[in-house]
Coordinates of C-alpha atoms in Angstrom, one line a residue:
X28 CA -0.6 -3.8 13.9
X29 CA 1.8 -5.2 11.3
X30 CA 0.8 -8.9 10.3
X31 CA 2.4 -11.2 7.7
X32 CA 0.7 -13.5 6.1
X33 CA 2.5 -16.4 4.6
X34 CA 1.7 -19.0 1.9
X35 CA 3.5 -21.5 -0.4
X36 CA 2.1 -19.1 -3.3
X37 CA 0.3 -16.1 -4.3
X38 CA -0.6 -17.3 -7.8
X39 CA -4.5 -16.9 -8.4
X40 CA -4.6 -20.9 -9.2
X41 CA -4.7 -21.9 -6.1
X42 CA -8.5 -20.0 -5.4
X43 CA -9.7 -19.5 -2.2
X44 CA -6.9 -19.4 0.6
X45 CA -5.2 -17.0 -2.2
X46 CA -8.4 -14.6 -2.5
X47 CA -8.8 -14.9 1.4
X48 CA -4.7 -13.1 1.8
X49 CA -6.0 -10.3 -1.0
X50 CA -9.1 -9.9 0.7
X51 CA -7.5 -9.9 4.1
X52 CA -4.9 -7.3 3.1
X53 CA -7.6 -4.8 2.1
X54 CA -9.7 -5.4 5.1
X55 CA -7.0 -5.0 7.7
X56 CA -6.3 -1.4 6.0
X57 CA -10.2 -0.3 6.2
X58 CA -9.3 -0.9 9.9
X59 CA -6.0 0.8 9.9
X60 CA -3.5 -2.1 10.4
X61 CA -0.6 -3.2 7.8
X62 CA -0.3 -6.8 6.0
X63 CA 2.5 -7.8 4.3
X64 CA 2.7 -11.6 2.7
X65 CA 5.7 -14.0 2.1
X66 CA 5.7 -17.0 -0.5
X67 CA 7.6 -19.2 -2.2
X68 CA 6.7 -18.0 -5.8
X69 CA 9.8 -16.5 -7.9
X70 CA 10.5 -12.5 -7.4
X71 CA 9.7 -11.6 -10.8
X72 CA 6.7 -14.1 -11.3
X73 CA 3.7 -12.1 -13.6
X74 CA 1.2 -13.1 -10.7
X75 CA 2.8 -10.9 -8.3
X76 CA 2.3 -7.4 -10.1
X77 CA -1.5 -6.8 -9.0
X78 CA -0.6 -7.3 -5.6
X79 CA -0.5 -3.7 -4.1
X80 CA 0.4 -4.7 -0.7
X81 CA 4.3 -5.7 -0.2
X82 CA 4.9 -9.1 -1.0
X83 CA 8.6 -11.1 -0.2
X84 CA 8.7 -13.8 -2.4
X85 CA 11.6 -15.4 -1.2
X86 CA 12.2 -18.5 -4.4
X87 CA 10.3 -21.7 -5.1
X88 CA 13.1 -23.7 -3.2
X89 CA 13.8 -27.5 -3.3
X90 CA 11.7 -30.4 -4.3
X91 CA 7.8 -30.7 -3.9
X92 CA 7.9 -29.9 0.0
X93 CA 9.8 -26.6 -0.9
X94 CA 12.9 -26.2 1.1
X95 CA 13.5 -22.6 1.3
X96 CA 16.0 -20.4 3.1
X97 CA 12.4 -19.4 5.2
X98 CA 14.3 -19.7 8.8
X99 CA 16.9 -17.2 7.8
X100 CA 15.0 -14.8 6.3
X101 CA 12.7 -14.6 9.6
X102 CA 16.0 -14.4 11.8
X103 CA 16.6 -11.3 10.0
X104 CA 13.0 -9.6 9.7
X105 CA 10.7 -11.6 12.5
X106 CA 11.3 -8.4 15.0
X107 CA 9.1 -6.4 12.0
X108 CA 5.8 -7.6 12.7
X109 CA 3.1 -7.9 15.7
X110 CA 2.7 -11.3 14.6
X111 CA 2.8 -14.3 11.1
X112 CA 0.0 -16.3 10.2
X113 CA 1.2 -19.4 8.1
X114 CA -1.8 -20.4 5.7
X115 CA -0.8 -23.9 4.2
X116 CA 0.7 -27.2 5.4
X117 CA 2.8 -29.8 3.8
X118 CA 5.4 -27.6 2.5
X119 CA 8.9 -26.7 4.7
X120 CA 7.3 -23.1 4.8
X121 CA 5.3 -23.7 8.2
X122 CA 8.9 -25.5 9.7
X123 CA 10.6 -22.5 8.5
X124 CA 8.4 -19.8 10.2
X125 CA 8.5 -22.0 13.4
X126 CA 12.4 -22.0 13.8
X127 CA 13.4 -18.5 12.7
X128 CA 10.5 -16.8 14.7
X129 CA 12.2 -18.3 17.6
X130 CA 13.7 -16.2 20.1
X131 CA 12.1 -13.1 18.5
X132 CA 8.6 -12.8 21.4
X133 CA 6.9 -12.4 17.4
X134 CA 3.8 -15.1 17.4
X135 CA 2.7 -17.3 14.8
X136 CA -0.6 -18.8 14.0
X137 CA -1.7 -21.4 11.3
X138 CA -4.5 -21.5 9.1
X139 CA -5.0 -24.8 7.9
X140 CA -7.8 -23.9 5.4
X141 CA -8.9 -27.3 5.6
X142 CA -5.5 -28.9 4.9
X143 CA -6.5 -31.9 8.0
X144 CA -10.3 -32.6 6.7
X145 CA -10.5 -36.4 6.6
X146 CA -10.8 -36.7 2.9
X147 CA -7.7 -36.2 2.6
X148 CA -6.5 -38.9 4.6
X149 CA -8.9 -41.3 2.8
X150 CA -8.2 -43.8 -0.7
X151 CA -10.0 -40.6 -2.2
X152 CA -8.2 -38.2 -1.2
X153 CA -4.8 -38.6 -3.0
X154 CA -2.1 -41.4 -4.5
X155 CA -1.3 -44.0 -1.7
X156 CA 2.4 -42.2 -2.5
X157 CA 0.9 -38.9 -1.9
X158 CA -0.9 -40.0 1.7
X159 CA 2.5 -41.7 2.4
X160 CA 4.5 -38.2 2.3
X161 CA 1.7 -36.3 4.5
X162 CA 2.4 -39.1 6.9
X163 CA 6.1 -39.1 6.7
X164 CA 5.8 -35.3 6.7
X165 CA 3.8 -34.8 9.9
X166 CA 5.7 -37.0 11.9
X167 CA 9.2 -35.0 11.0
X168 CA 8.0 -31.7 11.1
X169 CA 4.6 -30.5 10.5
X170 CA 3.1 -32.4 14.5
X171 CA 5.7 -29.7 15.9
X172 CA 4.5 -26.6 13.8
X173 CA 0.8 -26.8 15.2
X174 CA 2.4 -28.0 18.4
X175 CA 4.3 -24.3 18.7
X176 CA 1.7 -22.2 17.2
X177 CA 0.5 -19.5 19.5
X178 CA -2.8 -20.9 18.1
X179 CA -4.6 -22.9 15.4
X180 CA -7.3 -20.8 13.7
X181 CA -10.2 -22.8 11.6
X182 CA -12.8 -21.5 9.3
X183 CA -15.7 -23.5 11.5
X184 CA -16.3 -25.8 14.2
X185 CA -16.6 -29.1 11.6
X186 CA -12.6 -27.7 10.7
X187 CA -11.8 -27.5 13.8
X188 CA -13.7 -31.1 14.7
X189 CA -11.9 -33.4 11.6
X190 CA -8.5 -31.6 12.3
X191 CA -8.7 -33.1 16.2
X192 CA -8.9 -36.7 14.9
X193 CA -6.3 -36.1 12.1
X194 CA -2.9 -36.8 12.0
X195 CA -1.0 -37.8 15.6
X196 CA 0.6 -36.4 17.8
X197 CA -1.9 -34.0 17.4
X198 CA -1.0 -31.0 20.9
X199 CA -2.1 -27.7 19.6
X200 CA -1.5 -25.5 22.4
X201 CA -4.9 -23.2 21.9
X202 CA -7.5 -23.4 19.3
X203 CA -9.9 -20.3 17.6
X204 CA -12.8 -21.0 15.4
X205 CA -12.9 -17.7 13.3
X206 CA -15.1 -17.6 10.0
X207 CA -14.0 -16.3 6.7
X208 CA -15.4 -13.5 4.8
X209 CA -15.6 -11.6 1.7
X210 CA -16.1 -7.8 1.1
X211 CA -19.3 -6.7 -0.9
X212 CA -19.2 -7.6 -4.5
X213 CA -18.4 -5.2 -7.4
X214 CA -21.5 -2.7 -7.9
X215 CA -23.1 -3.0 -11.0
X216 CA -24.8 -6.6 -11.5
X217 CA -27.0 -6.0 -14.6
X218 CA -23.8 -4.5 -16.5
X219 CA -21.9 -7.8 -14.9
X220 CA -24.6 -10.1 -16.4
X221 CA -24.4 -8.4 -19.8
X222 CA -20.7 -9.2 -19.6
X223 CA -21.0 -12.3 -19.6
X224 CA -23.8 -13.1 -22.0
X225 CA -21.6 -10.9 -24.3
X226 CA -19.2 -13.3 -24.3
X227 CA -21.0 -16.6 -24.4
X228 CA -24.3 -14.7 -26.7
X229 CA -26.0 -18.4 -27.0
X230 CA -26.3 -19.0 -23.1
X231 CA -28.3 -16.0 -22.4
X232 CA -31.9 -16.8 -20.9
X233 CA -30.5 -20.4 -20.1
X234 CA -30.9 -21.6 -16.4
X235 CA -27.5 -21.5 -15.2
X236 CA -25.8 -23.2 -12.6
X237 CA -22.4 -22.2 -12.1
X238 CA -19.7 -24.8 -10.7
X239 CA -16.4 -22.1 -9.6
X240 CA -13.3 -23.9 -8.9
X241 CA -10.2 -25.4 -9.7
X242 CA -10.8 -28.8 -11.5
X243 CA -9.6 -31.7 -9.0
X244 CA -11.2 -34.7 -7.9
X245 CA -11.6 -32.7 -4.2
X246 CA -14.2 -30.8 -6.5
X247 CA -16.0 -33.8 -7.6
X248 CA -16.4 -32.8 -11.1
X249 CA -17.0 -36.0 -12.5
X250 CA -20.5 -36.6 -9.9
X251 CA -21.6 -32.9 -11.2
X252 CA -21.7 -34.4 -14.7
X253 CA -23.1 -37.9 -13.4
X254 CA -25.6 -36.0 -11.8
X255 CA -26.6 -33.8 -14.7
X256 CA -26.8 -36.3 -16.6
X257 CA -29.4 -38.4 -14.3
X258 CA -31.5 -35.6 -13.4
X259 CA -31.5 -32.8 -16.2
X260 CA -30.5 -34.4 -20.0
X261 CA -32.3 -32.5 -22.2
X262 CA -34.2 -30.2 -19.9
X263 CA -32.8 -26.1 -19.3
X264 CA -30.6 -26.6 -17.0
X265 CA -27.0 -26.0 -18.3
X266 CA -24.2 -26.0 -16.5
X267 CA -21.5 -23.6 -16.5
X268 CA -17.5 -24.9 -15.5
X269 CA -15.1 -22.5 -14.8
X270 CA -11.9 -23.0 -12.5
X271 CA -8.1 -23.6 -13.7
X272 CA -7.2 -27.2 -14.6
X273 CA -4.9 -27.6 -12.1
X274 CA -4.2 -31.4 -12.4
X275 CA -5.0 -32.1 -16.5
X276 CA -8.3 -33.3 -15.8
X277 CA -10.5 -31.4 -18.5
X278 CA -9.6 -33.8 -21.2
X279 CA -11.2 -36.3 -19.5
X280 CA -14.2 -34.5 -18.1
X281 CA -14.9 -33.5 -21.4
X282 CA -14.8 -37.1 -22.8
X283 CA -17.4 -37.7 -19.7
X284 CA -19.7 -35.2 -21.1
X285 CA -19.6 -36.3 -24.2
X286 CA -20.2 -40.2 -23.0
X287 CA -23.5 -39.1 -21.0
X288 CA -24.7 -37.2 -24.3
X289 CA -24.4 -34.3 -22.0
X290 CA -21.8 -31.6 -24.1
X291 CA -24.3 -29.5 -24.9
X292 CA -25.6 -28.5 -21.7
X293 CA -22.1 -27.7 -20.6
X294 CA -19.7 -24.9 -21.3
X295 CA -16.2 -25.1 -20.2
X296 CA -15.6 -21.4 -18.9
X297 CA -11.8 -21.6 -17.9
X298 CA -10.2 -19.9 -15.3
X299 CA -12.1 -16.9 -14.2
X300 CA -10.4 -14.0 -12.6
X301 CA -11.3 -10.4 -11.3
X302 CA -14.7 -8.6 -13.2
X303 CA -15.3 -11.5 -15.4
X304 CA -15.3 -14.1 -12.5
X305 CA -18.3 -11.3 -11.0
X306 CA -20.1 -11.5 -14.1
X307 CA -20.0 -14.9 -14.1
X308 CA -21.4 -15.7 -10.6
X309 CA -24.5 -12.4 -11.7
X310 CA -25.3 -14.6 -14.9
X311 CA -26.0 -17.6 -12.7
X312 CA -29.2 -18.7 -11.5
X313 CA -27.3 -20.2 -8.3
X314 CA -23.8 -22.0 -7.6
X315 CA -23.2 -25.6 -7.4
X316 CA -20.3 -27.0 -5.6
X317 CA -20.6 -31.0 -5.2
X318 CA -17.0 -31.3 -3.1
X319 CA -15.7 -34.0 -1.1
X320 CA -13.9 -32.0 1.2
X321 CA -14.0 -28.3 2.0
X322 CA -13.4 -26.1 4.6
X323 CA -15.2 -22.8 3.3
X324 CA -14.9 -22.4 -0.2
X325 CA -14.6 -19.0 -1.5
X326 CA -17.0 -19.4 -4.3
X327 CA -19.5 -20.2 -1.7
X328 CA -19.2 -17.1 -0.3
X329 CA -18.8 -15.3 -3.4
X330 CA -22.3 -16.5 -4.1
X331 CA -24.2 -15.9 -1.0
X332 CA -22.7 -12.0 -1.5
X333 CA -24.5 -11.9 -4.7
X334 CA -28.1 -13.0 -3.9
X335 CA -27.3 -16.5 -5.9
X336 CA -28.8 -19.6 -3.9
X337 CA -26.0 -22.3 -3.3
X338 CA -26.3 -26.1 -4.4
X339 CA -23.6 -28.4 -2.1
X340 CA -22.8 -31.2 0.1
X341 CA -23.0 -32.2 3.5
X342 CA -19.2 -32.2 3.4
X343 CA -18.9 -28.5 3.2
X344 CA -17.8 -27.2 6.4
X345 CA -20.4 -24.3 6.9
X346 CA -23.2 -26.9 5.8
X347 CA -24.8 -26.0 9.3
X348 CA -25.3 -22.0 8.8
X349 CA -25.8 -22.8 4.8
X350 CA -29.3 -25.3 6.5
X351 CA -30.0 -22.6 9.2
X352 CA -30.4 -19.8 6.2
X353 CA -32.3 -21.8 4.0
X354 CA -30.7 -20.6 0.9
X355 CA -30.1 -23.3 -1.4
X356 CA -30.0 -27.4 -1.4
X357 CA -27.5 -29.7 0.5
X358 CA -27.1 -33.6 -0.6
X359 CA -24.6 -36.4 0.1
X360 CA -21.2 -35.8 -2.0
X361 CA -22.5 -38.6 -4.7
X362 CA -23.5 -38.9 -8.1
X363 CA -27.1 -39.4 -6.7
X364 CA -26.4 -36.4 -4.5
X365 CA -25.5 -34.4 -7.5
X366 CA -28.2 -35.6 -9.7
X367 CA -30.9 -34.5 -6.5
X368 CA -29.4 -31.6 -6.0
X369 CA -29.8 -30.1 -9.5
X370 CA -33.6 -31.8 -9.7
X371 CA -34.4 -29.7 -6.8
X372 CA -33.1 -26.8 -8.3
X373 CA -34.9 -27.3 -11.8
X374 CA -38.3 -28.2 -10.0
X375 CA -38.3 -24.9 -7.1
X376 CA -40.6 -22.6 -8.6
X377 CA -39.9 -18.2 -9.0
X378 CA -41.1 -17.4 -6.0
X379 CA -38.8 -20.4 -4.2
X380 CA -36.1 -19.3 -6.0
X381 CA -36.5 -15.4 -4.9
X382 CA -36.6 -16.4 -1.6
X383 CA -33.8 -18.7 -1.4
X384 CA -31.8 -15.8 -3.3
X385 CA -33.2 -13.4 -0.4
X386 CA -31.7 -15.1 2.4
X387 CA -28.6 -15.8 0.6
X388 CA -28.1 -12.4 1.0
X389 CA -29.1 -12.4 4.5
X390 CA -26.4 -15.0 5.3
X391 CA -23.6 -12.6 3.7
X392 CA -24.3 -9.8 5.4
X393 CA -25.1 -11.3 8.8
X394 CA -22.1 -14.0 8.6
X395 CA -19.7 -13.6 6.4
X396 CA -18.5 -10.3 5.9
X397 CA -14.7 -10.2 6.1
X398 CA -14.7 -6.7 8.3
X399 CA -16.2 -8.6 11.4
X400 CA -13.9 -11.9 11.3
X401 CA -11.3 -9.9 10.9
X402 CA -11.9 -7.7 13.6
X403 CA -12.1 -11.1 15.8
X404 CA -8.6 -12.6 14.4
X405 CA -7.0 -9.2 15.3
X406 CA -9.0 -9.5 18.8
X407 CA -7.1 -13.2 18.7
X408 CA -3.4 -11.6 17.9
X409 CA -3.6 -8.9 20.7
X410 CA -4.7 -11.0 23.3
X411 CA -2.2 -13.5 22.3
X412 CA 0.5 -10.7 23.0
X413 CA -1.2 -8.2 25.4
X414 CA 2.3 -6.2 25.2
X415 CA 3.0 -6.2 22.0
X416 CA 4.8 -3.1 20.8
X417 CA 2.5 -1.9 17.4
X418 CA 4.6 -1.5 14.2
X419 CA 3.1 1.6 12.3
X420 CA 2.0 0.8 8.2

C-alpha cells in the first residue's frame, strides 16, 4: 500500500510525533508498503534533507493555524494513495485533507497524539488566549475533521478515554486504540556511553538521570528541579536536560537551578539528535519524565528499548503497562511527585536497579516494537477499504 502521512512539520523540534513519521516510514518498507509525508515546512527547509522517503512540503501558509493551499493539492494527488493519516490538530492542515480527499473513495485517519488530553483544556495547559482559539477552532472546523475521519487512532485506551470527554460535538465515526513503537536501538551501547562521557569527561561515573524532551511547561521542568532539589541536594544524583527550547524557557530554568543551589547537579545538554541522543539515553542510569500531559512519549520508549528503567507520572498515558512491567517509579505530576520519584531511584539498591532495567527491556520487546503496531494500523487501513486498489512503491 501507498500511505501518506501528514503533519504541520517535519522539523526534529517537535520530538515524538516527528520521530514516530521517520520511524513509521522505515517500518512500513521492512513490510513492503510505500510512505510518503506532506507538511507545511518550506521546500527548501535544511530539516528536510535526511528525510529519504519523499516528502511534499507544500509552504508554511498563513497565520498561526496555517492556511495552506492543502485542499487543492489533494484534489490533484488524493487518487495516489490507499489512504492519509493526518497526525496533528489545530492547524487548517486536518480541514484541508478533509475537503480535498472528498470525492476521491481515498480514506483518512487522524492521529491525535494526544492533541485532546485534558491538560490541555485546563488553566495549565496554555494562555486563556490560547484555550480561547482551540475552542473557537473546534467549533469551525476541527468537530467536522474527526467527525469525517474513516477513524480516530489513539496511542492507548487513557487517549482514547480523555479525547471522549474533550471538546463538543465530539461524533467520531469509528475509534482504534493502536500503540506506538520504536525499532531496536543503534548496536553498540558501550561505544554510545563512551560518546557521551567524551563529551561531558566530568559526568562520567555520576548517577544519571536523563530528562529527554522539548523544554515546555507540558514537560514540567520546573517540578524536576523542585523535586531535585527536595530529595537529592548534594547527594549523586545529577540530572541530565536535554530537549530543544521550544518556548525560551531555559533562561529561566536555569535561574531556578541556581535559586535551589542546585546548578551543579544539572547539565543543560541541548537538543539531542540522531547517535548522540543514543549515547545519551546508554549514559543514563534511567529516564525521568515528570509531564503533565502525554500521550506516549517517545523518549519513554526510547528508554525502555535500551534496558534504562523509566521515572514518570500517573499522567502518562501508558502508566498502566509502565505499573504492570515493573520497570521504573510512577508518582503524581507534582513537585512532591518529582522529589519522590528521584528518592526512590537514589535509595533502590544494584540488584533493584538490574531488575527494573531487565524488565524494561521485556516491555520493549513484548509491547512496543513499531513492526507489530504497524502491522495492526495497516490491518485498520485495509479493512477500512476492503477494495482498495494497492499503489505499487
Amino acid at each position: 500500500m501507498r500511505i501518506l502521512h501528514c503533519n504541520a512539520t517535519l522539523h526534529p523540534s517537535w520530538g515524538g510525533p516527528v520521530e514516530h513519521l521517520r520511524q513509521t516510514a522505515e517500518a512500513m518498507a521492512r513490510l513492503g508498503h510505500h510512505a510518503e509525508f506532506l507538511s507545511l515546512d518550506s521546500p527548501g527547509d535544511p530539516c528536510l534533507r535526511s528525510w529519504t522517503h519523499p516528502v511534499h512540503a507544500i509552504g508554511e501558509g498563513w497565520t498561526k493555524y496555517g492556511f495552506a493551499p492543502v485542499s487543492q493539492w489533494f484534489r490533484k494527488n488524493a487518487d495516489r494513495y490507499d489512504a492519509v493519516f493526518v497526525h496533528t490538530l489545530w492547524r487548517h492542515l486536518g480541514a484541508g485533507v478533509r475537503e480535498g480527499v472528498r470525492g476521491s473513495g481515498t480514506p483518512y485517519f487522524v492521529k491525535p497524539h494526544g492533541g485532546l488530553n485534558a491538560w490541555h483544556r485546563s488553566e495549565r495547559g496554555g494562555s486563556l488566549a490560547k484555550r480561547t482559539f482551540k475552542q473557537a477552532a473546534w467549533k469551525l472546523s476541527e468537530w467536522k475533521v474527526v467527525r469525517d475521519a474513516e477513524a480516530m487512532i489513539f496511542v492507548c485506551d487513557e487517549e482514547r478515554r480523555q479525547a471522549a470527554a474533550s471538546y463538543r460535538p465530539y461524533v467520531p465515526r469509528r475509534e482504534e486504540v493502536v500503540t506506538n513503537g520504536i525499532g531496536h536501538p543503534p548496536s553498540g551501547a558501550a561505544a554510545q556511553a563512551e560518546a557521551f562521557f567524551s563529551a561531558y569527561p566530568d559526568l562520567r561515573g555520576r548517577d544519571l538521570l536523563l530528562f529527554l524532551g522539548r523544554l515546555h511547561p507540558d514537560k514540567a521542568c520546573d517540578n524536576l528541579l523542585l523535586g531535585l532539589s527536595a530529595a537529592a541536594r548534594g547527594s549523586g544524583i545529577h540530572l541530565v536536560i536535554a530537549g530543544p527550547d521550544v518556548m525560551g524557557w531555559l533562561a529561566e530554568l536555569r535561574r531556578l537551578a541556581a535559586k535551589e543551589g542546585i546548578e551543579k547537579q544539572v547539565t543543560w545538554a541541548g537538543s539531542l539528535e540522531g547517535d548522540f541522543k543514543w549515547a545519551a539515553i546508554r549514559a543514563a542510569s534511567a529516564l525521568i519524565l515528570p509531564s503533565h500531559s502525554e500521550a506516549m512519549p517517545y523518549s519513554i520508549l526510547e528508554a525502555l528499548s535500551c534496558s534504562r528503567p523509566v521515572l514518570t507520572t500517573e499522567k502518562v498515558g501508558i502508566v498502566a503497562d509502565l505499573r504492570e512491567a515493573r520497570c521504573g517509579f510512577i508518582a503524581a505530576d507534582t513537585v512532591e511527585g518529582a522529589a519522590e520519584l528521584i528518592g526512590s531511584w537514589a535509595s533502590a539498591g544494584p540488584e533493584e536497579r538490574r531488575a527494573l532495567s531487565d524488565r524494561a527491556y521485556a516491555l520493549f520487546t513484548d509491547k512496543y516494537y513499531i513492526d507489530t503496531a504497524m502491522e495492526r494500523q495497516l490491518k485498520i487501513v485495509r479493512e477500512s477499504k476492503p477494495l482498495v486498489r494497492s499503489h505499487s512503491a
